[in-house]
Structures are given as structure tokens and as C-alpha cells.
Coordinates of C-alpha atoms in Angstrom, one line a residue:
Chain T
M1 CA 13.6 -6.9 -20.5
S2 CA 13.4 -10.6 -21.2
I3 CA 15.0 -13.6 -19.1
D4 CA 15.6 -16.4 -21.9
L5 CA 16.0 -19.9 -21.2
K6 CA 19.8 -19.8 -21.4
T7 CA 19.8 -17.0 -18.1
I8 CA 17.3 -19.7 -16.3
K9 CA 19.7 -22.2 -17.3
H10 CA 22.8 -20.3 -15.8
I11 CA 20.7 -19.0 -12.5
S12 CA 19.8 -22.7 -12.1
K13 CA 23.6 -23.5 -12.1
L14 CA 24.8 -21.0 -9.9
S15 CA 21.7 -22.0 -7.5
R16 CA 22.6 -25.6 -7.4
I17 CA 18.9 -26.6 -8.5
S18 CA 18.4 -28.7 -11.6
V19 CA 15.9 -27.9 -13.7
D20 CA 14.5 -29.6 -16.7
E21 CA 13.4 -28.3 -20.0
Q22 CA 9.8 -27.7 -19.3
R23 CA 10.4 -26.4 -15.9
A24 CA 12.4 -24.0 -17.1
K25 CA 10.3 -22.5 -19.6
K26 CA 7.5 -22.0 -16.5
L27 CA 10.5 -20.5 -14.8
A28 CA 11.1 -18.1 -17.6
G29 CA 7.6 -16.8 -17.6
D30 CA 7.1 -16.4 -13.9
L31 CA 10.5 -15.0 -13.5
N32 CA 9.4 -12.3 -16.9
S33 CA 6.2 -11.2 -15.0
I34 CA 7.9 -10.9 -11.7
F35 CA 10.4 -8.5 -13.3
D36 CA 8.4 -6.8 -15.2
F37 CA 6.5 -5.6 -12.2
I38 CA 10.3 -5.0 -10.4
E39 CA 11.1 -2.5 -13.4
K40 CA 8.9 -0.3 -11.5
L41 CA 11.8 0.9 -9.4
N42 CA 13.6 2.3 -12.6
E43 CA 11.2 5.3 -12.3
L44 CA 12.8 6.6 -9.2
K45 CA 16.1 8.2 -9.6
T46 CA 18.5 7.1 -7.0
D47 CA 21.9 8.7 -7.3
N48 CA 22.3 10.4 -4.2
V49 CA 20.4 8.0 -2.1
E50 CA 22.6 5.8 0.5
P51 CA 21.7 2.2 0.2
L52 CA 20.3 0.9 3.8
T53 CA 21.5 -2.4 4.8
S54 CA 20.1 -2.9 8.2
V55 CA 17.2 -1.3 9.8
A56 CA 18.5 -2.3 13.1
E57 CA 20.7 0.8 14.4
T58 CA 23.0 -1.2 16.5
T59 CA 27.0 -1.7 16.3
L60 CA 28.1 -5.0 16.6
K61 CA 29.2 -5.8 20.4
L62 CA 32.5 -7.7 21.6
R63 CA 31.8 -10.8 23.4
S64 CA 34.7 -12.2 25.5
D65 CA 36.4 -15.7 23.8
E66 CA 35.1 -18.6 25.9
V67 CA 34.2 -22.0 25.1
K68 CA 30.7 -22.7 25.1
S69 CA 30.5 -26.0 23.0
E70 CA 28.1 -28.5 24.8
N71 CA 29.7 -31.4 22.8
I72 CA 27.0 -32.6 21.2
R73 CA 28.6 -34.1 17.7
E74 CA 26.4 -37.3 18.2
Q75 CA 22.9 -35.3 18.0
I76 CA 24.1 -33.3 15.2
I77 CA 25.5 -36.3 13.1
K78 CA 22.5 -38.1 14.0
N79 CA 20.7 -35.4 11.5
S80 CA 22.9 -36.2 8.6
P81 CA 21.2 -38.1 5.5
Q82 CA 24.0 -40.5 5.6
D83 CA 26.1 -41.2 9.3
N84 CA 28.8 -42.8 9.6
K85 CA 29.3 -42.0 13.4
D86 CA 32.3 -39.5 13.4
Y87 CA 31.8 -37.6 10.1
F88 CA 29.2 -36.4 7.4
V89 CA 29.6 -38.2 4.2
V90 CA 28.9 -37.1 0.6
P91 CA 29.7 -38.8 -2.9
K92 CA 33.1 -39.5 -3.9
V93 CA 35.1 -36.1 -4.8
I94 CA 38.6 -37.5 -5.5
E95 CA 39.2 -40.5 -8.0
Chain O
M1 CA -15.1 -28.1 31.0
S2 CA -16.2 -28.3 27.4
D3 CA -16.3 -24.4 26.9
I4 CA -12.1 -24.3 28.4
T5 CA -11.4 -23.9 24.7
K6 CA -13.7 -20.6 24.3
Q7 CA -11.9 -19.1 27.2
S8 CA -9.0 -16.2 26.1
L9 CA -5.8 -16.4 27.2
T10 CA -5.8 -14.2 29.9
E11 CA -8.8 -16.1 31.3
L12 CA -7.0 -19.4 31.5
V13 CA -4.1 -17.9 32.9
E14 CA -6.5 -16.3 35.5
N15 CA -8.7 -19.2 36.2
I16 CA -5.2 -21.9 36.5
K17 CA -4.1 -19.3 39.2
N18 CA -7.1 -19.3 41.4
K19 CA -7.2 -23.1 40.7
K20 CA -10.5 -23.5 39.2
L21 CA -8.5 -25.1 36.3
S22 CA -5.7 -27.3 36.3
S23 CA -3.1 -26.9 33.9
T24 CA -4.1 -30.7 32.7
D25 CA -8.1 -29.6 32.3
V26 CA -6.7 -26.9 29.9
T27 CA -4.2 -28.9 28.0
K28 CA -6.7 -31.8 27.9
G29 CA -9.5 -29.3 26.2
F30 CA -6.9 -28.1 23.7
I31 CA -5.6 -31.7 22.7
E32 CA -9.2 -32.7 22.1
R33 CA -10.1 -30.1 20.5
S34 CA -7.3 -30.2 17.9
E35 CA -7.4 -34.2 17.8
K36 CA -11.0 -33.5 16.0
S37 CA -9.9 -30.9 14.0
G38 CA -7.6 -32.8 11.3
E39 CA -9.5 -31.3 8.5
L40 CA -7.9 -28.0 9.0
N41 CA -4.3 -29.4 8.7
A42 CA -3.3 -26.7 11.1
Y43 CA -0.5 -28.9 12.7
I44 CA 2.7 -30.4 10.8
T45 CA 3.6 -32.3 13.9
D46 CA 2.1 -32.8 17.3
D47 CA 3.3 -33.2 20.8
F48 CA 0.6 -34.0 22.5
S49 CA 1.2 -37.0 24.9
S50 CA 4.6 -35.2 26.0
A51 CA 2.3 -31.7 26.5
L52 CA 0.1 -33.8 28.7
D53 CA 3.1 -35.3 30.8
K54 CA 4.2 -31.6 31.1
A55 CA 1.0 -30.3 32.4
K56 CA 0.8 -33.3 34.7
K57 CA 4.2 -32.1 36.2
F58 CA 2.9 -28.8 36.4
D59 CA 0.4 -29.4 38.7
Q60 CA 2.2 -31.3 40.9
K61 CA 4.1 -28.6 41.5
P62 CA 2.7 -25.1 40.2
N63 CA 4.3 -21.9 39.9
F64 CA 1.9 -19.4 39.6
N65 CA 4.3 -16.5 39.6
L66 CA 4.9 -17.1 35.9
K67 CA 3.0 -15.5 33.0
L68 CA 1.9 -18.6 31.3
P69 CA 1.5 -21.1 33.8
G70 CA 0.8 -24.3 32.5
I71 CA -0.7 -22.7 29.3
P72 CA -0.6 -25.2 26.4
M73 CA 1.0 -23.5 23.3
A74 CA 1.1 -24.7 19.6
V75 CA 4.1 -22.9 17.5
K76 CA 4.8 -22.0 13.9
D77 CA 7.3 -24.7 12.5
L78 CA 9.8 -22.0 12.1
F79 CA 10.9 -22.1 15.2
C80 CA 13.5 -24.5 16.3
T81 CA 12.3 -26.7 19.3
K82 CA 14.7 -29.0 20.7
N83 CA 14.3 -32.6 20.3
V84 CA 11.0 -31.7 18.5
K85 CA 11.3 -32.0 14.6
T86 CA 11.0 -28.7 12.8
T87 CA 10.6 -28.9 9.2
A88 CA 9.9 -25.0 8.1
G89 CA 7.1 -26.5 5.9
S90 CA 9.7 -28.1 3.4
K91 CA 10.8 -31.5 2.4
I92 CA 14.1 -30.7 2.7
L93 CA 14.0 -30.4 6.6
N94 CA 11.1 -33.2 6.8
N95 CA 13.4 -35.2 9.3
F96 CA 15.3 -32.5 11.1
V97 CA 15.8 -32.8 14.6
P98 CA 16.9 -29.4 16.2
T99 CA 19.6 -29.7 19.3
Y100 CA 18.9 -26.5 20.4
E101 CA 15.6 -24.4 21.2
S102 CA 15.2 -20.9 19.6
T103 CA 15.4 -17.7 22.1
V104 CA 11.6 -17.2 21.8
T105 CA 10.1 -20.5 22.3
K106 CA 12.5 -21.0 25.2
N107 CA 11.5 -17.2 26.7
I108 CA 7.7 -19.2 26.4
W109 CA 8.7 -22.5 27.9
N110 CA 10.3 -20.5 30.9
E111 CA 7.3 -18.7 32.0
G112 CA 5.5 -21.8 31.9
A113 CA 4.1 -22.8 29.0
I114 CA 3.7 -26.1 27.3
L115 CA 4.6 -27.3 23.7
L116 CA 1.0 -28.7 21.9
G117 CA 2.7 -28.9 18.5
K118 CA 4.1 -27.3 15.4
L119 CA 1.5 -25.3 12.9
N120 CA 1.7 -25.5 9.3
C121 CA 3.2 -22.8 7.5
D122 CA 4.2 -21.9 3.7
E123 CA 7.6 -23.8 2.9
F124 CA 10.5 -21.3 4.5
A125 CA 7.6 -18.7 5.3
M126 CA 7.4 -18.1 1.4
G127 CA 3.9 -17.6 0.5
S128 CA 0.6 -15.5 1.4
S129 CA -1.9 -18.5 1.4
N130 CA -0.4 -21.5 3.1
E131 CA -0.4 -23.5 -0.2
T132 CA 3.3 -23.5 -0.8
S133 CA 4.0 -26.1 2.1
F134 CA 5.1 -29.6 1.8
F135 CA 2.8 -30.9 4.2
G136 CA -0.4 -29.5 2.0
N137 CA -2.7 -26.7 2.6
V138 CA -4.1 -25.5 5.5
Q139 CA -8.1 -24.4 6.1
N140 CA -9.8 -21.2 7.0
P141 CA -12.2 -22.1 10.1
I142 CA -14.1 -19.1 8.7
D143 CA -15.4 -21.2 5.6
K144 CA -14.3 -24.3 3.8
D145 CA -11.9 -24.1 0.8
L146 CA -10.7 -20.4 2.2
V147 CA -7.1 -19.9 2.6
P148 CA -6.4 -18.6 6.1
G149 CA -3.6 -16.4 4.4
G150 CA 0.3 -16.8 5.0
S151 CA 3.0 -17.8 5.5
S152 CA 1.7 -18.1 9.4
G153 CA -1.2 -19.8 7.7
G154 CA -1.7 -23.1 10.5
S155 CA -1.0 -20.3 12.9
A156 CA -3.9 -18.3 12.4
S157 CA -6.0 -21.2 11.8
A158 CA -5.1 -22.7 15.2
V159 CA -5.9 -19.3 17.2
A160 CA -9.4 -18.9 14.9
G161 CA -10.3 -22.6 15.4
K162 CA -9.4 -22.3 19.3
L163 CA -6.8 -25.3 18.5
T164 CA -4.4 -23.3 20.9
P165 CA -5.2 -20.2 23.4
I166 CA -2.5 -18.3 21.4
T167 CA 0.5 -18.6 19.3
I168 CA 3.4 -17.1 17.7
G169 CA 4.3 -16.8 14.0
T170 CA 6.7 -15.1 11.9
D171 CA 6.6 -11.9 9.6
T172 CA 8.9 -11.3 6.7
G173 CA 6.1 -9.4 4.6
G174 CA 3.2 -9.6 6.7
S175 CA 3.1 -13.3 7.4
I176 CA 1.6 -12.6 10.8
R177 CA -0.8 -9.3 10.1
Q178 CA -2.3 -10.9 6.6
P179 CA -3.3 -14.3 8.0
A180 CA -4.8 -12.5 11.3
S181 CA -6.6 -10.5 8.9
F182 CA -8.0 -13.6 7.1
T183 CA -9.1 -15.3 10.2
G184 CA -10.4 -12.4 12.6
T185 CA -7.3 -12.7 15.0
V186 CA -5.2 -10.4 16.4
G187 CA -1.5 -10.3 15.1
L188 CA 1.7 -8.2 16.1
K189 CA 4.8 -7.7 13.7
P190 CA 7.1 -6.0 16.5
T191 CA 10.0 -4.1 15.9
Y192 CA 12.8 -5.7 13.9
G193 CA 15.4 -6.3 16.9
S194 CA 12.9 -6.6 19.6
C195 CA 12.5 -10.5 19.2
S196 CA 15.5 -12.8 19.0
R197 CA 15.9 -14.4 15.3
Y198 CA 18.2 -17.0 17.0
G199 CA 16.9 -20.7 16.2
I200 CA 14.3 -19.2 13.7
V201 CA 14.5 -21.0 10.2
A202 CA 15.8 -17.9 8.3
F203 CA 14.2 -16.4 5.3
A204 CA 15.2 -12.9 4.6
S205 CA 17.4 -11.9 7.9
S206 CA 16.9 -7.9 7.4
L207 CA 13.1 -8.3 7.4
D208 CA 12.1 -11.5 9.7
Q209 CA 10.6 -11.0 12.9
A210 CA 8.6 -13.5 15.4
G211 CA 5.6 -12.2 16.7
P212 CA 2.2 -13.1 18.9
M213 CA -1.3 -14.0 17.2
A214 CA -4.1 -14.0 19.7
Q215 CA -7.7 -14.0 20.0
N216 CA -7.6 -10.5 21.3
V217 CA -5.4 -7.5 22.3
K218 CA -4.8 -8.3 25.8
D219 CA -3.5 -11.9 25.2
C220 CA -1.2 -10.3 22.7
A221 CA 0.3 -7.8 24.8
L222 CA 0.8 -10.4 27.3
L223 CA 2.7 -12.8 24.8
Q224 CA 5.0 -9.9 23.3
E225 CA 6.3 -9.1 26.9
V226 CA 7.0 -12.9 27.4
I227 CA 8.9 -13.3 23.7
S228 CA 10.4 -9.7 23.2
S229 CA 14.0 -10.0 25.0
Y230 CA 17.5 -8.8 24.3
D231 CA 19.9 -11.8 23.0
P232 CA 23.4 -11.6 22.4
K233 CA 23.1 -14.9 20.0
D234 CA 21.2 -12.7 17.6
S235 CA 23.6 -10.0 16.2
T236 CA 20.7 -7.6 15.4
S237 CA 18.8 -7.8 18.7
I238 CA 18.4 -4.9 20.2
D239 CA 19.1 -3.8 23.9
F240 CA 16.3 -1.3 25.0
K241 CA 13.6 -0.8 27.6
R242 CA 10.9 -3.4 27.1
N243 CA 7.6 -2.7 29.0
E244 CA 5.5 -4.9 30.7
Y245 CA 2.9 -4.5 27.6
S246 CA -0.2 -6.4 29.2
K247 CA 0.0 -4.3 32.2
E248 CA 0.5 -1.1 30.9
L249 CA -2.2 -1.5 28.6
S250 CA -4.7 1.5 28.4
I251 CA -7.8 2.8 26.2
N252 CA -6.4 5.9 27.1
I253 CA -5.6 7.5 23.6
K254 CA -7.1 11.0 24.2
G255 CA -5.0 13.3 22.1
K256 CA -2.8 11.0 20.1
K257 CA -2.2 11.9 16.4
I258 CA -3.0 9.6 14.1
G259 CA -1.9 9.6 10.3
I260 CA -4.3 8.5 7.7
P261 CA -1.7 7.8 4.2
K262 CA -3.5 8.7 1.2
E263 CA -1.2 6.0 -1.0
Y264 CA -3.1 3.2 0.7
R265 CA -6.0 3.9 -1.3
V266 CA -4.9 2.0 -3.9
D267 CA -6.2 1.1 -7.5
G268 CA -9.2 -1.5 -7.6
M269 CA -9.6 -1.8 -3.7
P270 CA -12.9 -2.9 -3.2
K271 CA -15.3 -0.6 -1.6
E272 CA -15.7 -2.7 1.5
I273 CA -12.0 -2.1 2.6
E274 CA -12.6 1.5 2.2
N275 CA -15.8 1.7 4.3
L276 CA -13.8 -0.5 6.6
W277 CA -11.0 2.3 6.6
Q278 CA -13.4 5.3 7.3
K279 CA -15.2 3.3 10.1
G280 CA -11.7 3.0 11.7
I281 CA -11.1 6.4 11.3
Q282 CA -14.3 6.9 13.2
Y283 CA -13.3 4.7 16.4
V284 CA -10.2 6.6 16.8
K285 CA -11.8 9.9 17.0
D286 CA -14.5 8.6 19.2
C287 CA -11.8 7.2 21.4
G288 CA -10.7 10.9 21.5
A289 CA -7.6 10.7 18.9
E290 CA -7.0 12.8 16.3
T291 CA -6.4 12.0 12.6
I292 CA -4.4 13.9 10.1
D293 CA -3.8 13.1 6.6
I294 CA -0.4 12.3 5.5
S295 CA 1.5 11.1 2.3
L296 CA 3.9 7.9 2.4
P297 CA 5.1 8.7 -1.6
H298 CA 7.3 5.8 -1.9
T299 CA 4.5 3.2 -0.9
S300 CA 3.7 1.7 -4.6
Y301 CA 7.7 0.8 -4.4
A302 CA 7.8 -1.1 -1.7
L303 CA 6.7 -4.6 -3.1
P304 CA 9.0 -4.3 -6.0
T305 CA 11.7 -3.4 -3.3
Y306 CA 10.7 -6.4 -1.5
Y307 CA 10.6 -8.9 -3.9
I308 CA 14.2 -8.0 -4.8
V309 CA 15.8 -7.8 -1.2
A310 CA 13.7 -10.9 0.1
P311 CA 14.7 -13.3 -2.6
A312 CA 18.1 -12.1 -2.3
E313 CA 18.5 -12.6 0.9
A314 CA 16.8 -16.0 0.9
S315 CA 19.2 -17.5 -1.7
S316 CA 22.1 -16.8 0.3
N317 CA 20.3 -18.1 3.6
L318 CA 18.9 -21.3 1.8
A319 CA 22.7 -22.1 0.4
R320 CA 23.0 -24.2 3.7
Y321 CA 20.2 -27.0 2.2
D322 CA 22.6 -28.8 0.5
G323 CA 22.0 -32.2 1.8
V324 CA 25.1 -32.8 3.6
K325 CA 24.5 -32.0 7.3
Y326 CA 20.9 -32.8 7.6
G327 CA 17.3 -32.8 6.0
F328 CA 16.6 -34.7 2.8
R329 CA 19.6 -35.8 0.0
A330 CA 19.0 -37.1 -3.5
K331 CA 21.0 -39.5 -4.9
G332 CA 23.7 -37.9 -7.3
E333 CA 26.4 -39.7 -9.3
N334 CA 29.0 -36.8 -7.7
L335 CA 28.8 -34.1 -5.8
I336 CA 27.8 -31.4 -7.8
E337 CA 24.8 -33.5 -9.0
M338 CA 23.9 -34.6 -5.4
Y339 CA 23.2 -30.7 -4.6
E340 CA 21.2 -30.1 -7.7
K341 CA 18.9 -32.8 -7.4
T342 CA 18.8 -32.5 -3.3
R343 CA 17.6 -28.7 -4.0
S344 CA 15.6 -29.8 -7.0
E345 CA 13.4 -32.3 -5.5
G346 CA 13.8 -31.0 -1.7
F347 CA 12.4 -27.4 -2.5
G348 CA 9.0 -26.5 -3.7
A349 CA 8.2 -24.4 -6.9
E350 CA 7.4 -21.2 -4.8
V351 CA 11.0 -21.5 -3.1
Q352 CA 12.9 -22.3 -6.2
R353 CA 11.5 -19.4 -7.7
R354 CA 12.5 -17.1 -5.1
I355 CA 16.1 -18.6 -5.2
M356 CA 16.2 -18.1 -8.6
I357 CA 15.0 -14.2 -8.3
G358 CA 17.6 -13.6 -5.4
T359 CA 20.6 -15.6 -7.2
Y360 CA 19.8 -13.6 -10.5
V361 CA 19.5 -9.6 -8.7
L362 CA 22.9 -11.0 -6.9
S363 CA 24.5 -12.1 -9.7
S364 CA 27.5 -10.6 -11.6
G365 CA 26.5 -7.4 -14.0
Y366 CA 23.0 -7.4 -12.3
Y367 CA 23.8 -6.7 -8.6
D368 CA 23.9 -2.8 -8.9
A369 CA 20.7 -2.5 -10.9
Y370 CA 18.6 -4.6 -8.6
Y371 CA 19.8 -5.4 -5.5
L372 CA 21.8 -2.1 -5.1
K373 CA 18.7 -0.4 -6.4
A374 CA 16.5 -1.8 -4.1
Q375 CA 18.8 -0.9 -1.0
K376 CA 18.5 2.8 -2.1
V377 CA 14.6 2.8 -2.5
R378 CA 14.4 0.8 0.6
K379 CA 16.1 3.8 2.3
L380 CA 13.1 6.2 0.7
I381 CA 10.6 4.4 1.8
K382 CA 12.1 4.5 5.6
N383 CA 12.5 8.2 5.0
D384 CA 9.0 8.4 4.1
F385 CA 8.0 6.8 7.9
D386 CA 10.4 9.0 9.5
E387 CA 9.3 12.3 8.0
A388 CA 5.6 11.1 8.9
Y389 CA 6.4 10.4 12.4
K390 CA 7.7 13.7 12.9
K391 CA 3.5 14.9 12.9
V392 CA 1.8 11.7 14.1
D393 CA 2.5 9.0 16.7
A394 CA 0.9 6.2 14.5
I395 CA -0.6 5.0 11.2
L396 CA -3.7 3.5 10.6
T397 CA -4.5 1.8 7.4
P398 CA -6.3 -1.9 6.1
S399 CA -4.4 -4.7 6.6
T400 CA -4.8 -6.4 3.6
P401 CA -6.4 -5.3 0.0
S402 CA -9.2 -8.0 0.1
S403 CA -10.5 -10.5 2.4
A404 CA -9.5 -14.0 2.2
F405 CA -9.4 -16.2 -1.1
K406 CA -10.3 -19.8 -1.9
I407 CA -7.8 -22.2 -2.3
G408 CA -6.1 -22.2 -5.6
E409 CA -7.6 -19.0 -6.3
K410 CA -4.1 -17.1 -6.9
T411 CA -1.7 -20.1 -7.6
N412 CA -0.9 -19.9 -10.8
D413 CA -0.3 -16.1 -10.9
P414 CA 2.8 -14.9 -8.4
V415 CA 2.1 -11.4 -8.8
S416 CA -1.2 -11.3 -8.0
M417 CA -0.3 -13.1 -4.7
Y418 CA 2.5 -11.1 -4.1
L419 CA 0.0 -8.2 -4.2
N420 CA -1.5 -9.3 -1.4
D421 CA 1.1 -8.0 1.0
I422 CA 0.9 -4.5 -0.5
F423 CA -0.1 -3.0 2.8
T424 CA 1.9 -4.8 5.2
V425 CA 5.6 -5.0 3.3
P426 CA 6.4 -1.4 4.0
V427 CA 6.4 -1.9 7.6
N428 CA 9.0 -4.7 7.2
L429 CA 11.3 -2.8 5.0
A430 CA 11.3 0.0 7.6
G431 CA 11.5 -2.3 10.4
L432 CA 8.7 -0.8 12.4
P433 CA 5.8 -2.5 14.5
A434 CA 2.3 -3.0 13.1
I435 CA -0.6 -4.7 14.8
S436 CA -3.7 -6.1 12.6
I437 CA -7.1 -6.3 14.2
P438 CA -10.2 -7.4 13.4
A439 CA -12.3 -4.7 12.4
G440 CA -15.3 -5.8 10.5
H441 CA -16.9 -8.3 7.7
D442 CA -17.2 -8.3 4.3
S443 CA -20.3 -9.2 2.1
K444 CA -19.9 -12.3 2.2
G445 CA -19.3 -12.7 6.2
Y446 CA -15.6 -12.9 6.0
P447 CA -13.5 -10.9 8.8
L448 CA -11.6 -7.6 7.6
G449 CA -8.7 -6.4 9.7
L450 CA -7.1 -2.9 10.2
Q451 CA -3.5 -2.4 10.8
I452 CA -2.0 0.0 13.1
I453 CA 2.1 1.0 12.7
G454 CA 3.9 2.7 15.1
K455 CA 7.2 4.1 15.8
A456 CA 10.0 1.9 16.3
F457 CA 10.1 0.3 19.6
D458 CA 6.3 1.9 20.3
E459 CA 4.6 -1.4 20.6
Q460 CA 2.9 -0.1 23.8
N461 CA 1.2 2.8 21.7
I462 CA -0.3 0.5 18.8
L463 CA -1.3 -2.0 21.7
N464 CA -3.3 1.0 23.2
I465 CA -5.0 2.1 20.2
A466 CA -5.7 -1.1 19.2
F467 CA -7.0 -2.2 22.6
A468 CA -9.1 1.2 22.4
M469 CA -10.3 0.0 18.9
E470 CA -11.1 -3.4 20.0
E471 CA -13.6 -2.3 22.6
K472 CA -15.3 0.1 20.1
I473 CA -15.5 -2.4 17.4
S474 CA -16.7 -5.4 19.5
F475 CA -15.8 -7.7 16.6
K476 CA -17.2 -11.5 16.9
N477 CA -15.7 -14.3 14.8
Q478 CA -18.5 -16.2 12.9
I479 CA -17.3 -20.0 13.3
N480 CA -19.6 -22.8 13.3
D481 CA -16.7 -25.2 13.8
W482 CA -17.6 -26.9 10.3
W483 CA -14.5 -28.9 10.2
I484 CA -15.1 -30.9 14.1
K485 CA -15.6 -34.7 13.2

């Protein structure tokens, strides 16, 4: 299997990480060597194996529906890269 | 006074309780040593002045009933600490100040401990050498230009270098045990679900677990009993009866059955590691335990499985870093460009690589071939352990396939770096507890570790085996303080 530059560009778009040509080439090389190593799994027949999604043998617990907010909006907004006291600000979306 | 930092956690607790030392004495001692240890680069953020204030406050109104009375402690910078910057070793969180405290650190402060600072780690805990941190690599106190392991490299370096009496790390594929092994310290990765993940910066949620890193097994047991708790804020936290591990610690392991898995004898493993393993087998026999040859047939599939499952979960977990609500933001002409540039400039190369792997294996057309396949193999790996535990009480293996390597030695070859975790990764996939203890040195004088893997929730048993072995091994870390200015 080989991951080409087109695939790298596609994954880069899906993961919202822009990569330039040079970086894309490096990534293609790295990913190919990693996937060569991952292909080992194809040696195993797993048709009748149940997938393991969690090792925690527990069921989700219910809790009562109570408001536990500490009203810390100001503190939370403070962490935003561009604050405007009341909102998170992003580049203009609608013209 | 000068030898305060040489004392173990257990000794410090004892000395504070019987008033031979004050919390201020102890805190000052570790701050002074930490300040002289800049070259190790173990800290990302220090909180020394506030630590000293807290120590003074403790001394004015001491509570000696607590388990960690006035004990200063630095923690891995992956744990959210309220009002203290938490970076996860990443540029993208360079200016992030949590508004809440992780459950694990909250448990620690509730028992009287005091935050010294936040310790360096691989970016988002992705790495095995602490070289992926945005804040620079960490030096191993054992020797200059030697990696401390990773991802909890700052934590391992800080404990081995005695900048903190004890610490906590996180372990997703070996990030506590491998650095412990590289620095001659003790590291425990608890059973999945025993320590809350609430407030820990998420990497791979089905694998991540917090755990103690210490100078000896007893200290490790004491911290484990403090951090392990049922927490409704973590939906995978498990409500089970937790022991007072340090009180119930015993060297009596007579009659215990210890499995020796043949698949851990991998190609190209140095003779020194094999010899160490044989010595370990002799030690447990000398303690009255019985060793039994076992097979974990899917061992060699664990690492490829891990490199699908962990990046897949990471790509999903790290989707939240978009430059909107917190952290670093790059400028962009429009919203999409802002996202793409923020993530491109904010994440380092290894994190980007893993997000890309994860995105690929979860993408349309590849999900079944990779992600589902990996989940099925994960089941087979867990079945191997379930089968083995019908015959044995614990499993003994080397912790790593080599001793610590030089800084820069493996950075250009991701697969060779990943192979470091070959003995530690299966444990995370199966959700089991495992401890690494220092067990000897290689020809260069670098420490080597042995790993004891337990049944789920059987931390007490592996701590006891480690405790018994520790007495036989009587390991001494060879550290000459080369970095002290």
C-alpha cells in the first residue's frame, strides 16, 4: 500500500491542518513507513472476533439532572485568543 | 538541611509528622534544588513562590492526619491545575489557564500536598523521549544528552534528579513505565478506570491512565492510594474497593505464580536485557514465588494495533484545538483558513503525524480495514491476558527493549521510536495495571527496568511483588548531579 501526495492533501483537509508541498512529501514518507508496519495486522483472521471498544466493564450511570454551574463565564472567555467580554470572536463567516 | 531532598516521600512524611522537619524546610529544599537544575529542563512552569506561601500556611496550622502533610510535589503538565498554566507541552496551549482542577491533582492537594510546578512532557503525551515538547527536550539526570524517556520525561527526570520527592505522570502506551525504566525510578500504570481522567488533557481516551512515579515502591503505593478514586465526572471511572496500598504492602509473595511470556523475547533484544530478565526470574523465585512459562501469542500485533487505536482517538480528541475558545490562534483570511493555520502552526510534527494517521484510519473507505480491524485484534490481545491469568497471578517482563538512548538518536525514524514501547503497549490495550521497577544497569551504567503486569484491579499484588523484588535487587541509582549549577 502506498499513500500518495493526493491522499496526504485529502487527509490534511479533513484534519484542518494546512501542509505545504515539502511537509506533505515528508508526511507521505513517514506515513508509508508507519503503515508498512501496521499492515502486519492483515496476517490475522478476525472475521469472527468481536471488536473491543472499551476495557472498562461498566455501564453508564444515571445522575439527577441538577444545575451545577459555577457561573465562570468571565474566566472562560479570558482564555479565548480574541476576547470581547461576552462572546468568542472568529473571522467573519457571513458577508 | 542539605540532605532533605535525598529523603524518600515516606521519610519526609514521617519527619513532618514527628516535627523534625517543617513543610517550609522541605519545600525550600526542593525549590532550591529545582532552581539549580535548569539544565535538565524538567519544568515548564514553576509555582515556587506560591508553594512557599502554602507551606508556611500549612506549618501555622498543620494537619498531621493527612497522607501527604505539607509535601511539595511537581506534576506532569498534562493535569489541569486551576489558575496555573497547563500546556500539555504544546504551543497550542501555551497560554491556557484552566478554570478547574483535575480530580487526580485535587485528591493530592486534599491530602495536604503542595504544587511545586508543572513538569515537561512530550507534546500531548505523544512521544517516547520527551523530544516532541514545544518547550524543548528534557535531560536525563543519569547522563548528559541522554533522553529521560517519554512522554512523562520531565516527571521521571524530576524524581530521579530529586527536584520533587514524588510525582504523577500519565501512561497511554508506556509513558510512565518507559521513562521510569530509563531513569532508575519506579512507575505504576494503574488499571484503566482506577484513576479519574477528569481534567487530564486527553490523548487516547480508551488507553490514558494517570499514575505515580517514585523513588521506591512504598512511596509509589502511598501516592496510588491517594490518587485512585471513583469519580462520577469520568464515565469510565470504576467503583471498586480500593486498598490502602502502602499499609497493606507486604514482601510475602510465597506461592504466587508468576508468568514468563516467551513472546517478550524479541529479535535483536540486547543480551543485557535477557540477563536482567533472568535475574528477575531468580529474584522472584528467591522470594518464594513460582515461575511458569506462558504464551501471549498476539504480543507482536500490539504495537501496530496501538498505532491505529491511539492516533484515531487522538485525532478526535484534538479536534477541539481550533483557535476559537482557548489557546493559540493564527491569523487567517476566513474561518477555515484560521483553523488550518492555527493547527498547522500550533501543533508540532509528531502530533500532526498522529492526527493524520488517525484521520486516515477513520476516514470513509478505510474505517473497516484499519480501525475496526485494530479493535478486533485488541480483543485478541486482551483474550491472551485473560487466558494467561487462569494460570498465573502476575506476569514478569523487561520494561523496555533497551536502556535510555541519546538525544536525537531516533527522531528521524518514527517506527524505531515507536518500538520503544513494545513491552508496555499491550498492557494499555488490555487495560491492566503494571509497574516498572529499576532492576540493574547496562554496561554503560544506565538503568534497566523490569515490569510486573497484574490482573485488573490487582494493584496490591503487583506492588507486593515489586516490594519483595526491590529488597532483593537493592538498586542504587548512579547520579553525580552533573547538571547542578
